[in-house]
């Protein structure tokens, strides 16, 4: 999905300021899909020009006015059409796995650090899933059935990865050299 389509999907949950949309994209959506945050305001302006969103300027005391964006019926139709037709690819992209593919060349302590950091990351994300399910991804109430399904799937994926790491870490650590002499790291 492109940025404009992602913006429409966020607005399906209800009206939001650009700042609120940015938070949802950064804190929730970016965990699931690649998101380009830098161009959300130009994209919101394009959506407004296309009649897919509207906005209301809300005056604030001692602060600049803010825009509250809402999806139009036409925007909802475009968003739903996109959701019905977009290719639902599931890609695995992981710097962690890329680094571990070089385990035979890295010292054991580095592999151990990578595994420990990944387990800590998984535990942190797992703990946050309860909050996401209770408050919904946009913090606007309980998760919808689809969101709850995704949270449950996320839990299952985290548990599987965590179990795999714990069950296979010793084997991987045995494959890595204890230490690498400095000379081996410098091309001759």
Coordinates of N, CA and C in Angstrom, one line a residue, residues 109-173:
X109 N 30.5 -14.3 21.4 CA 29.9 -13.2 22.3 C 29.0 -12.3 21.5
X110 N 29.3 -12.1 20.2 CA 28.5 -11.2 19.4 C 27.1 -12.0 19.1
X111 N 27.2 -13.3 18.8 CA 26.0 -14.0 18.5 C 25.1 -14.1 19.8
X112 N 25.8 -14.3 20.9 CA 25.0 -14.3 22.2 C 24.3 -12.9 22.4
X113 N 25.0 -11.8 22.2 CA 24.4 -10.5 22.3 C 23.2 -10.3 21.4
X114 N 23.4 -10.7 20.1 CA 22.3 -10.6 19.2 C 21.1 -11.4 19.6
X115 N 21.3 -12.6 20.1 CA 20.2 -13.5 20.5 C 19.5 -12.9 21.8
X116 N 20.3 -12.4 22.7 CA 19.7 -11.8 23.9 C 19.0 -10.5 23.6
X117 N 19.5 -9.7 22.7 CA 18.8 -8.5 22.4 C 17.5 -8.8 21.7
X118 N 17.5 -9.8 20.8 CA 16.3 -10.2 20.1 C 15.2 -10.7 21.1
X119 N 15.6 -11.5 22.0 CA 14.7 -12.0 23.0 C 14.1 -10.9 23.8
X120 N 14.9 -9.9 24.2 CA 14.4 -8.7 24.9 C 13.4 -7.9 24.1
X121 N 13.7 -7.8 22.8 CA 12.8 -7.1 21.8 C 11.5 -7.8 21.7
X122 N 11.5 -9.1 21.6 CA 10.3 -9.9 21.5 C 9.5 -9.8 22.7
X123 N 10.1 -9.8 23.9 CA 9.4 -9.7 25.2 C 8.7 -8.3 25.3
X124 N 9.4 -7.3 24.8 CA 8.8 -6.0 24.9 C 7.6 -5.8 23.9
X125 N 7.7 -6.4 22.7 CA 6.6 -6.3 21.8 C 5.4 -7.1 22.3
X126 N 5.7 -8.3 22.8 CA 4.7 -9.2 23.4 C 3.9 -8.5 24.5
X127 N 4.6 -7.8 25.4 CA 4.0 -7.1 26.5 C 3.1 -6.0 26.0
X128 N 3.5 -5.4 24.9 CA 2.7 -4.3 24.3 C 1.4 -4.7 23.7
X129 N 1.3 -6.0 23.3 CA 0.1 -6.5 22.6 C -1.2 -6.4 23.5
X130 N -1.0 -6.6 24.8 CA -2.2 -6.5 25.6 C -2.8 -5.1 25.6
X131 N -1.9 -4.1 25.6 CA -2.4 -2.7 25.5 C -3.0 -2.4 24.1
X132 N -2.4 -3.0 23.1 CA -3.0 -2.7 21.7 C -4.4 -3.4 21.6
X133 N -4.5 -4.6 22.2 CA -5.8 -5.3 22.1 C -6.8 -4.6 22.9
X134 N -6.5 -4.1 24.1 CA -7.4 -3.4 25.0 C -7.9 -2.0 24.4
X135 N -6.9 -1.3 23.9 CA -7.2 0.1 23.5 C -7.4 0.2 22.0
X136 N -7.1 -0.8 21.3 CA -7.2 -0.8 19.8 C -5.9 -0.1 19.3
X137 N -5.5 -0.3 18.1 CA -4.3 0.3 17.6 C -4.2 1.8 17.6
X138 N -5.4 2.4 17.4 CA -5.4 3.9 17.4 C -5.7 4.4 18.8
X139 N -5.9 3.6 19.8 CA -6.2 4.0 21.1 C -7.6 4.6 21.3
X140 N -8.5 4.1 20.4 CA -9.8 4.6 20.4 C -10.8 3.6 20.9
X141 N -10.4 2.7 21.6 CA -11.4 1.7 22.1 C -10.9 0.3 21.8
X142 N -11.7 -0.7 22.2 CA -11.2 -2.1 22.1 C -10.9 -2.4 20.6
X143 N -10.1 -3.4 20.4 CA -9.7 -3.8 19.1 C -10.9 -4.4 18.4
X144 N -11.0 -4.2 17.1 CA -12.0 -4.8 16.3 C -11.7 -6.3 16.2
X145 N -12.6 -7.1 15.8 CA -12.3 -8.6 15.6 C -11.1 -8.8 14.7
X146 N -10.9 -8.1 13.6 CA -9.8 -8.2 12.7 C -8.5 -7.8 13.4
X147 N -8.5 -6.7 14.2 CA -7.3 -6.3 14.9 C -7.0 -7.3 16.0
X148 N -8.0 -7.8 16.7 CA -7.8 -8.9 17.7 C -7.1 -10.1 17.1
X149 N -7.6 -10.5 15.9 CA -7.0 -11.6 15.2 C -5.6 -11.4 15.0
X150 N -5.2 -10.2 14.5 CA -3.8 -9.9 14.2 C -3.0 -9.8 15.4
X151 N -3.5 -9.3 16.5 CA -2.8 -9.4 17.8 C -2.5 -10.8 18.2
X152 N -3.5 -11.7 18.1 CA -3.3 -13.1 18.4 C -2.3 -13.7 17.5
X153 N -2.3 -13.4 16.2 CA -1.4 -14.0 15.3 C 0.0 -13.4 15.7
X154 N 0.1 -12.2 16.0 CA 1.4 -11.6 16.5 C 1.9 -12.4 17.7
X155 N 1.1 -12.6 18.6 CA 1.5 -13.4 19.8 C 2.0 -14.8 19.4
X156 N 1.3 -15.4 18.5 CA 1.7 -16.8 18.1 C 3.1 -16.7 17.4
X157 N 3.3 -15.7 16.6 CA 4.6 -15.6 15.8 C 5.7 -15.3 16.8
X158 N 5.5 -14.4 17.8 CA 6.5 -14.1 18.8 C 6.8 -15.3 19.6
X159 N 5.8 -16.0 20.1 CA 6.0 -17.2 20.9 C 6.8 -18.3 20.1
X160 N 6.5 -18.4 18.8 CA 7.2 -19.4 18.0 C 8.7 -19.0 17.8
X161 N 8.9 -17.7 17.5 CA 10.3 -17.2 17.3 C 11.1 -17.4 18.6
X162 N 10.5 -17.0 19.7 CA 11.1 -17.0 21.0 C 11.5 -18.5 21.4
X163 N 10.5 -19.4 21.2 CA 10.8 -20.8 21.4 C 11.9 -21.3 20.5
X164 N 11.9 -21.0 19.3 CA 13.0 -21.4 18.4 C 14.3 -20.9 18.8
X165 N 14.4 -19.7 19.2 CA 15.7 -19.1 19.7 C 16.2 -19.9 20.9
X166 N 15.3 -20.0 21.9 CA 15.7 -20.7 23.1 C 16.0 -22.2 22.9
X167 N 15.4 -22.8 22.0 CA 15.6 -24.3 21.8 C 16.9 -24.5 20.9
X168 N 17.3 -23.5 20.1 CA 18.4 -23.7 19.2 C 19.6 -22.8 19.5
X169 N 19.6 -21.9 20.4 CA 20.7 -20.9 20.7 C 22.0 -21.6 21.0
X170 N 21.9 -22.7 21.8 CA 23.2 -23.4 22.2 C 23.9 -24.0 21.0
X171 N 23.1 -24.6 20.1 CA 23.6 -25.2 18.9 C 24.3 -24.1 18.1
X172 N 23.6 -22.9 17.9 CA 24.2 -21.9 17.1 C 25.5 -21.3 17.7
X173 N 25.5 -21.1 19.0 CA 26.6 -20.6 19.7 C 27.8 -21.6 19.6

